Amino acid sequence: MGGDSALQVGIDMGTLTGGQPAKLDIEELLATRLLVQGNSGSGKSHLLRRLLEQSAPWVQQVIIDPEGDFVTLSDRYGHVVVDGERSEAELAGIADRIRRHRVSCVLTLEGLDVEQQMRAAAAFLNGLFDAERDYWYPVLVVVDEAQMFAPAVGGDVSEDARKMSLGAMTNLMCRGRKRGLAGVIATQRLAKLAKNVAAEASNFLMGRTFLDIDMARAADLLGMDRRQAEMFRDLKRGNFVALGPALSRRPLPIVIGDVETSARSSSPKLMPLPDAVADVEDLIFTPDPEEFARPHVRRVPPAPRPTTDILAELSRATPISDAPLPSVEPRASAPVLSAEEREERLSAVLSEILDDPQSGYRTDAALYQDFLVRARMRRVAGPPMALGDFRRRVAVVRSGVDEETAAGEAWGTALMLSASVTDDLQGVFLMLAKAAIRREACPSDAKIARAYGTHSARRARRLLGYFEEQGLIIVHADFSGKRIVGIPDLQAETAPGAADAPDSDDGALAAE
Ligand SMILES: Nc1ncnc2c1ncn2[C@@H]1O[C@H](COP(=O)(O)OP(=O)(O)O)[C@@H](O)[C@H]1O
Ligand SMILES: [Mg+2]
């Protein structure tokens, strides 16, 4: 796309205070993403529609539409309407075909309950994300009411649905760029949107905001002081303050212009398409025979484990030292352990669980539950280890680090570096760091996959790509094609290793 000047398009979002057109640089937007914030009725959906209509001729679009508002784009701009009431596998398949055939679409989630909406959106977003490299063309991925899909805190829905949806949104915003996915998200309550998701947007359009907490978050994101952010309180409907590389270098008030299509169709269902585009439908909804041969990336997490949530909740709620322990704690009979004894027992329980080769494929929540139960059986008194600490220790154990390496300075740096990636990736990063520090052979795809809790070698390679994007590692090969991972911050690199070597602990790993 880079050198193609035809794609350097400034679309017209509306007008500036002086009446000049307010431009949005689409090419820049693809690289830097957009967050729209404003209370209900401030004009966010209208703004998104303006953006979609103006950019429709220039870029493929996918809209995650909780209310079925955007299905009206279909008539004029040819978006395929996908009803979210389908199985997750079906949605992932459709999303994949949307990318392969470069067709714009609206995923309407109207009529589904919140949990179903989250699952459907996640399956679809993951399908877009998992497209093969050959199809990483640029797509604007617009998510209206994004706080629903990337909530800052757990709500009424199952932990499982929340994780799935938040994971998909995080992928979109944090890792989508390389795959051509450009997130455009709108939220009515900034404080309700997961911070990591909001933080990845470099462009902002801020509309009317009246809660202090949202204003404070907006000010932080925009790098304004809080008094300055007071201006968001008085914005009229359709008025937004624009900031970011695709919009303006300084906060700039703009008025969003008119739209061509209306906000609602009488029927949000699949619209009959004119003959000319009937083929597109067929293309999108019918799997190609060859697809059946392709393994599907499985992301569907196991059944919810409410007990885990309760246990985790308990452990979080327990203050470290002061307050008496909850009444469910064992009676006075629990022996008093010294700090070392306690640590020893906890380590023993931890290795017991992680020594099982299958443990890599169990969710952290399941392992954690197991851990808490076993710790209690062994009468390890005191407040249970918090989930965050547990994950951290699992990551360290999974890295396979030995005592000598763990005591070294380089390992301290590796731990610090690992903090910059999400919990679920730390173990993999530490495994690479350990191999680099000790100059061991670069772990194979299979080994990386297992540390990441997947059977997919493709996901393992993708993970390396992600670390590389983040500047954490450099992947190259020796003369014979063996892989070497260098970690610049450690000034160390692994010895060459065969990427396709089988995983010694688990030969059953699926080859892809
Ligand atoms: N810039 C605008 N020009 C004209 N009408 C607008 C504008 N922005 C919003 N509206 C209208 O105001 C109402 C609320 O806008 P909407 O975009 O649905 O708000 P939100 O999505 O923030 O809740 C809608 O009826 C919409 O058509
Ligand atoms: Mg809206």
XYZ file of C-alpha atoms and ligand atoms in Angstrom:
540
model
C 0.000 0.000 0.000
C 2.867 2.346 0.975
C 3.887 3.787 -2.377
C 0.422 3.860 -3.856
C -0.419 7.523 -3.932
C -3.982 6.782 -4.999
C -4.636 5.709 -1.432
C -3.543 8.930 0.137
C -7.001 10.114 0.895
C -8.190 12.886 3.144
C -11.854 12.349 3.783
C -14.138 15.094 4.868
C -15.610 14.668 8.349
C -17.411 17.979 8.594
C -16.385 21.537 9.311
C -14.028 23.469 11.546
C -15.204 26.498 13.477
C -14.144 28.749 10.596
C -16.191 26.718 8.103
C -13.228 24.962 6.436
C -13.521 21.231 5.883
C -12.287 18.979 8.708
C -10.056 16.359 7.112
C -9.253 12.898 8.269
C -6.249 11.180 6.687
C -7.383 7.619 6.034
C -3.964 6.176 5.367
C -2.688 7.592 8.639
C -5.799 6.350 10.396
C -5.074 2.800 9.242
C -1.785 2.971 11.084
C -2.859 4.856 14.163
C -6.450 3.863 15.007
C -9.236 6.008 16.445
C -11.161 6.290 19.669
C -14.460 8.161 19.747
C -15.898 9.078 23.110
C -19.075 10.885 24.081
C -22.088 10.290 26.247
C -25.179 8.720 24.842
C -26.770 11.053 22.317
C -23.571 13.028 21.705
C -23.509 11.861 18.099
C -20.943 9.040 18.056
C -22.891 6.676 15.847
C -23.623 9.519 13.482
C -19.918 10.332 13.408
C -19.028 6.722 12.654
C -21.562 6.679 9.862
C -20.076 9.831 8.386
C -16.628 8.279 8.545
C -17.843 5.032 6.975
C -19.761 6.714 4.188
C -16.922 9.027 3.283
C -14.313 6.303 3.316
C -16.398 3.517 1.742
C -14.934 4.016 -1.725
C -11.398 3.853 -0.396
C -11.118 1.121 2.135
C -12.735 -2.153 3.122
C -14.900 -1.853 6.216
C -16.198 -4.146 8.902
C -18.664 -2.832 11.456
C -19.433 -4.572 14.728
C -22.883 -3.218 15.318
C -24.619 -4.066 18.599
C -27.879 -2.361 17.627
C -28.203 -3.146 13.970
C -27.905 0.568 13.202
C -25.490 0.253 10.332
C -27.237 -2.329 8.202
C -28.539 0.582 6.113
C -25.048 0.934 4.633
C -25.842 -2.163 2.646
C -28.216 -0.516 0.152
C -26.014 2.310 -0.895
C -22.520 0.985 -0.315
C -22.946 -2.745 -0.753
C -21.969 -3.918 2.708
C -22.921 -7.514 3.289
C -25.086 -7.857 6.381
C -24.082 -10.718 8.636
C -26.522 -11.688 11.331
C -24.649 -12.532 14.527
C -26.992 -15.347 15.435
C -24.723 -18.117 14.194
C -22.293 -20.562 15.671
C -18.838 -19.265 16.523
C -17.239 -21.498 13.904
C -19.591 -20.169 11.261
C -18.827 -16.587 12.218
C -15.090 -17.225 12.105
C -15.459 -18.809 8.666
C -17.454 -15.856 7.359
C -14.926 -13.409 8.786
C -12.143 -15.280 7.049
C -13.967 -15.099 3.730
C -14.675 -11.407 4.286
C -10.940 -10.896 4.342
C -10.149 -13.148 1.456
C -12.694 -11.550 -0.817
C -12.221 -8.041 0.560
C -15.905 -7.380 1.027
C -17.223 -4.756 3.437
C -19.734 -6.013 5.964
C -21.871 -5.200 8.980
C -22.060 -7.761 11.766
C -25.384 -7.029 13.387
C -25.821 -8.268 16.936
C -29.276 -6.881 17.458
C -31.562 -9.205 19.357
C -28.809 -11.241 20.990
C -28.299 -11.056 24.722
C -25.140 -9.356 25.933
C -23.199 -12.520 26.439
C -24.086 -13.811 22.978
C -23.137 -10.451 21.515
C -19.732 -10.657 23.148
C -19.111 -14.176 21.953
C -20.248 -13.453 18.427
C -18.147 -10.293 18.175
C -15.129 -12.146 19.546
C -15.496 -15.051 17.128
C -15.836 -12.664 14.223
C -12.942 -10.411 15.226
C -10.738 -13.430 15.804
C -11.703 -14.720 12.378
C -10.550 -11.432 10.843
C -7.382 -11.505 12.892
C -6.537 -15.091 11.992
C -6.708 -14.543 8.244
C -3.721 -15.847 6.382
C -0.921 -13.445 5.639
C -1.801 -13.269 1.937
C -5.023 -11.534 2.892
C -3.748 -8.897 5.257
C -5.229 -6.053 3.247
C -6.202 -2.927 5.155
C -9.650 -2.977 6.769
C -11.304 -0.394 8.970
C -12.835 -2.313 11.841
C -15.445 -0.126 13.491
C -16.800 -1.180 16.878
C -19.675 0.877 18.249
C -20.368 0.700 22.006
C -16.894 -0.738 22.470
C -17.163 -0.717 26.275
C -19.516 -3.676 25.876
C -16.851 -5.747 24.163
C -13.863 -4.526 26.123
C -15.239 -3.796 29.576
C -12.873 -2.378 32.166
C -14.271 -4.659 34.858
C -16.230 -7.897 35.002
C -19.982 -7.536 34.948
C -23.006 -9.761 34.790
C -21.665 -11.909 31.990
C -19.561 -14.999 32.521
C -15.857 -14.528 33.032
C -15.359 -16.727 30.048
C -17.328 -14.529 27.627
C -15.642 -11.445 28.996
C -12.179 -12.875 28.477
C -12.952 -14.006 24.994
C -14.356 -10.681 23.933
C -11.701 -8.611 25.672
C -9.013 -10.809 24.136
C -10.395 -10.237 20.657
C -10.596 -6.477 21.202
C -7.067 -6.430 22.555
C -5.862 -8.294 19.491
C -7.653 -5.836 17.252
C -6.246 -2.739 18.929
C -2.816 -3.945 20.046
C -1.791 -6.466 17.424
C -4.067 -5.788 14.477
C -1.992 -3.252 12.663
C 0.470 -5.628 11.068
C -2.481 -7.674 9.839
C -4.049 -4.644 8.222
C -6.758 -4.259 10.850
C -7.357 -0.668 11.881
C -9.593 -0.353 14.927
C -12.060 2.501 15.172
C -13.908 2.235 18.447
C -16.630 4.330 20.020
C -17.625 4.381 23.655
C -20.048 6.357 25.764
C -18.064 5.855 28.956
C -14.298 5.996 28.745
C -13.992 4.789 32.323
C -15.878 1.636 31.396
C -13.540 0.763 28.550
C -10.527 -1.448 29.259
C -7.487 0.779 29.533
C -5.182 -1.260 27.321
C -7.720 -1.151 24.506
C -8.244 2.612 24.764
C -4.519 3.252 25.037
C -3.742 1.847 21.604
C -5.622 4.547 19.724
C -3.554 7.560 18.732
C -6.453 9.549 17.333
C -9.314 10.867 19.378
C -12.646 12.457 18.751
C -14.083 13.565 22.066
C -17.709 14.544 22.335
C -19.902 15.646 25.180
C -18.758 14.076 28.431
C -20.288 14.919 31.770
C -18.940 12.497 34.342
C -15.758 13.652 36.043
C -14.200 10.237 35.888
C -14.621 10.045 32.102
C -13.327 13.557 31.723
C -10.266 12.704 33.766
C -9.581 9.645 31.636
C -10.053 11.693 28.475
C -7.650 14.331 29.735
C -5.068 11.662 30.509
C -5.369 10.059 27.099
C -5.108 13.377 25.303
C -2.321 14.662 27.498
C -4.394 17.672 28.504
C -4.695 18.989 32.004
C -7.978 18.288 33.665
C -9.215 21.862 33.626
C -8.714 22.035 29.906
C -10.797 18.883 29.551
C -13.744 20.746 31.094
C -14.501 21.889 27.567
C -15.902 18.440 26.785
C -18.725 19.115 29.205
C -20.353 21.790 27.100
C -20.051 20.231 23.676
C -23.267 20.129 21.657
C -24.511 17.069 19.853
C -22.388 16.456 16.749
C -19.520 18.594 18.094
C -16.242 16.847 18.817
C -12.676 17.782 19.684
C -10.215 16.115 17.327
C -6.639 15.198 18.098
C -4.078 12.826 16.645
C -1.802 12.199 13.666
C -4.706 11.493 11.289
C -6.659 14.536 12.454
C -4.829 17.437 14.006
C -1.688 18.118 15.980
C -3.535 20.262 18.469
C -7.029 19.751 19.933
C -9.360 21.055 17.261
C -13.140 21.528 17.596
C -15.086 20.143 14.657
C -18.732 19.776 13.717
C -19.584 16.470 12.106
C -21.284 16.797 8.738
C -24.427 15.194 7.350
C -24.842 11.596 6.401
C -26.373 9.954 3.348
C -27.956 6.896 4.894
C -30.349 6.812 7.804
C -29.651 5.362 11.207
C -32.126 2.548 11.089
C -33.706 0.221 8.651
C -37.151 -1.168 9.247
C -35.732 -4.647 9.075
C -32.307 -5.365 10.428
C -32.341 -8.811 8.852
C -30.401 -9.925 5.828
C -31.381 -7.620 3.012
C -32.115 -8.996 -0.432
C -29.278 -7.845 -2.655
C -29.548 -6.820 -6.273
C -28.524 -9.446 -8.822
C -25.198 -7.875 -9.499
C -23.918 -8.584 -6.018
C -25.641 -11.912 -5.432
C -22.350 -13.636 -6.152
C -20.694 -11.777 -3.330
C -23.127 -13.305 -0.869
C -22.399 -16.732 -2.169
C -18.721 -16.021 -1.925
C -18.982 -14.940 1.680
C -21.422 -17.424 3.143
C -20.376 -20.615 1.413
C -17.184 -22.273 2.556
C -14.780 -23.298 -0.211
C -14.214 -27.046 -0.253
C -10.523 -26.498 0.432
C -11.352 -24.759 3.687
C -12.449 -28.001 5.232
C -8.919 -29.282 4.915
C -7.567 -26.300 6.812
C -7.382 -26.748 10.561
C -9.422 -24.201 12.462
C -7.815 -22.164 15.153
C -9.685 -23.023 18.304
C -10.268 -20.237 20.705
C -13.401 -21.384 22.389
C -12.430 -21.571 26.027
C -13.625 -24.461 28.175
C -16.855 -24.293 30.109
C -17.054 -21.565 32.737
C -15.683 -22.396 36.167
C -17.619 -20.255 38.550
C -15.869 -21.757 41.558
C -12.583 -20.385 40.300
C -14.041 -16.962 40.033
C -15.301 -17.155 43.547
C -11.958 -18.367 44.849
C -10.104 -15.695 42.923
C -12.537 -13.125 44.200
C -11.950 -14.342 47.725
C -8.215 -14.131 47.397
C -8.390 -10.645 46.013
C -10.688 -9.478 48.724
C -8.480 -10.769 51.503
C -6.171 -8.115 52.884
C -2.615 -9.334 53.271
C -2.155 -8.879 56.983
C -4.718 -7.042 59.056
C -8.354 -8.215 59.047
C -9.257 -11.680 60.305
C -9.477 -14.328 57.627
C -12.896 -15.197 56.242
C -14.788 -17.666 58.349
C -14.349 -20.424 55.762
C -10.648 -20.574 56.679
C -9.526 -23.622 58.618
C -9.868 -23.568 62.361
C -7.053 -23.030 64.796
C -5.644 -26.446 63.933
C -3.666 -25.158 60.945
C 0.011 -25.326 61.846
C 1.941 -22.095 61.929
C 4.508 -22.087 59.146
C 7.652 -20.057 58.880
C 7.980 -17.983 55.733
C 10.418 -20.513 54.280
C 8.240 -23.499 55.036
C 5.312 -21.748 53.507
C 7.294 -20.862 50.398
C 8.575 -24.417 50.151
C 5.110 -25.880 50.281
C 3.757 -23.418 47.773
C 6.617 -24.175 45.377
C 6.003 -27.888 45.796
C 2.322 -27.474 44.977
C 3.202 -25.334 42.005
C 5.623 -27.852 40.530
C 3.185 -30.670 41.185
C 0.677 -28.925 38.977
C 3.043 -27.712 36.310
C 4.958 -30.974 35.993
C 1.932 -32.448 34.287
C 2.700 -32.028 30.554
C -0.970 -31.337 29.885
C -0.924 -28.364 32.241
C 0.202 -26.148 29.390
C -3.167 -26.546 27.761
C -5.220 -25.755 30.817
C -6.404 -22.233 31.433
C -4.726 -20.178 34.121
C -8.028 -20.055 35.944
C -8.232 -23.846 36.063
C -4.641 -24.179 37.223
C -5.192 -21.539 39.821
C -8.222 -23.271 41.207
C -6.273 -26.497 41.388
C -3.438 -24.683 43.107
C -5.662 -23.098 45.746
C -7.311 -26.388 46.561
C -4.026 -28.251 46.876
C -2.490 -25.497 48.973
C -5.390 -25.806 51.381
C -5.083 -29.569 51.484
C -1.502 -29.091 52.560
C -2.593 -26.689 55.215
C -0.720 -23.732 53.884
C -2.327 -21.147 56.118
C -2.649 -17.442 55.477
C -4.239 -15.552 52.637
C -4.132 -17.444 49.328
C -1.736 -16.257 46.667
C -3.409 -13.673 44.428
C -4.163 -14.679 40.840
C -1.691 -12.122 39.473
C 1.162 -13.458 41.612
C 0.216 -16.972 40.691
C 0.386 -16.210 36.975
C 3.740 -14.573 37.379
C 5.132 -17.621 39.127
C 3.667 -19.936 36.544
C 5.384 -17.873 33.857
C 8.711 -18.198 35.613
C 8.342 -21.952 36.127
C 7.241 -22.449 32.525
C 10.280 -20.613 31.263
C 12.270 -23.539 32.672
C 14.798 -21.233 34.287
C 17.359 -22.882 36.571
C 18.496 -21.445 39.876
C 21.818 -20.191 38.648
C 20.351 -18.275 35.737
C 17.537 -16.985 37.910
C 20.064 -15.468 40.296
C 21.858 -13.558 37.528
C 21.479 -9.947 36.588
C 20.340 -10.703 33.039
C 17.385 -12.619 34.410
C 16.335 -9.578 36.415
C 16.309 -7.590 33.180
C 14.345 -10.345 31.457
C 11.716 -10.222 34.189
C 11.445 -6.483 33.785
C 11.064 -6.793 30.028
C 8.439 -9.477 30.431
C 6.288 -7.064 32.393
C 5.666 -5.160 29.173
C 3.632 -8.020 27.689
C 0.320 -9.380 28.934
C 0.224 -12.142 31.555
C -0.451 -14.900 29.078
C 2.636 -14.079 27.028
C 5.150 -13.672 29.832
C 5.977 -17.366 30.107
C 6.860 -17.571 26.431
C 8.973 -14.470 26.526
C 10.849 -15.699 29.593
C 11.458 -19.039 27.911
C 13.104 -17.239 24.992
C 15.052 -15.016 27.371
C 16.333 -18.003 29.279
C 17.462 -19.716 26.062
C 19.226 -16.517 24.983
C 20.940 -15.954 28.322
C 22.174 -19.537 28.386
C 22.851 -19.641 24.673
C 20.690 -22.704 24.269
C 19.085 -23.663 20.984
C 16.115 -21.513 20.007
C 12.915 -23.289 21.138
C 10.903 -24.920 18.350
C 7.449 -23.774 17.286
C 6.009 -26.746 19.135
C 7.711 -25.824 22.366
C 6.703 -22.197 22.095
C 3.155 -23.265 21.323
C 2.996 -25.383 24.436
C 4.317 -22.620 26.634
C 1.590 -20.449 25.167
C -1.081 -23.049 25.888
C -1.905 -23.910 22.291
C -1.294 -26.800 19.917
C -0.908 -24.500 16.940
C 2.558 -23.959 15.503
C 1.138 -21.149 13.440
C 0.115 -19.267 16.559
C 3.572 -19.811 17.973
C 5.156 -18.197 14.945
C 2.660 -15.394 15.102
C 3.597 -14.801 18.695
C 7.247 -14.403 17.706
C 6.102 -11.923 15.092
C 4.276 -10.024 17.783
C 7.285 -9.898 20.095
C 9.329 -8.689 17.169
C 6.794 -5.965 16.419
C 7.092 -4.850 20.030
C 10.846 -4.575 19.643
C 11.431 -7.242 22.281
C 13.174 -9.749 20.041
C 14.828 -10.050 16.643
C 14.261 -13.269 14.719
C 16.767 -14.365 12.111
C 18.243 -17.565 10.729
C 21.667 -19.096 10.367
C 23.081 -20.336 7.041
C 21.233 -23.639 7.337
C 17.910 -21.982 8.025
C 17.802 -22.667 11.743
C 16.130 -20.017 13.815
C 17.913 -17.628 16.154
C 16.152 -15.259 18.516
C 18.103 -12.228 19.658
C 17.034 -10.050 22.581
C 18.612 -6.630 22.130
C 17.972 -5.489 25.704
C 19.820 -8.510 27.024
C 22.572 -8.286 24.429
C 22.089 -12.011 24.007
C 20.801 -14.447 21.449
C 19.870 -18.102 21.355
C 21.909 -20.726 19.561
C 20.328 -21.780 16.247
C 17.400 -24.186 16.660
C 15.130 -26.008 14.214
C 11.749 -24.283 14.197
C 9.954 -27.473 13.199
C 11.579 -29.794 15.728
C 9.023 -31.861 17.632
C 8.396 -30.973 21.239
C 10.178 -33.595 23.300
C 7.662 -33.507 26.141
C 4.678 -33.911 23.930
C 5.071 -35.573 20.581
C 1.347 -35.300 19.936
C 1.580 -31.691 18.908
C -0.435 -30.963 15.806
C 1.683 -30.091 12.813
C 0.232 -27.309 10.729
N -23.697 15.921 13.497
C -25.007 15.636 13.540
N -25.845 16.247 12.688
C -27.150 15.958 12.731
N -27.732 15.080 13.556
C -26.955 14.432 14.416
C -25.551 14.673 14.453
N -25.015 13.887 15.395
C -26.045 13.201 15.931
N -27.203 13.517 15.354
C -28.506 12.937 15.700
O -28.621 12.902 17.120
C -29.165 11.671 17.561
C -28.179 10.958 18.495
O -26.989 10.687 17.792
P -26.215 9.306 17.864
O -25.168 9.356 16.837
O -27.164 8.176 17.817
O -25.604 9.423 19.324
P -24.760 8.364 20.169
O -24.378 7.277 19.239
O -23.595 9.146 20.661
O -25.634 7.926 21.268
C -29.472 10.874 16.315
O -30.808 11.024 16.012
C -28.593 11.506 15.260
O -29.165 11.394 13.987
Mg -24.776 5.275 19.312
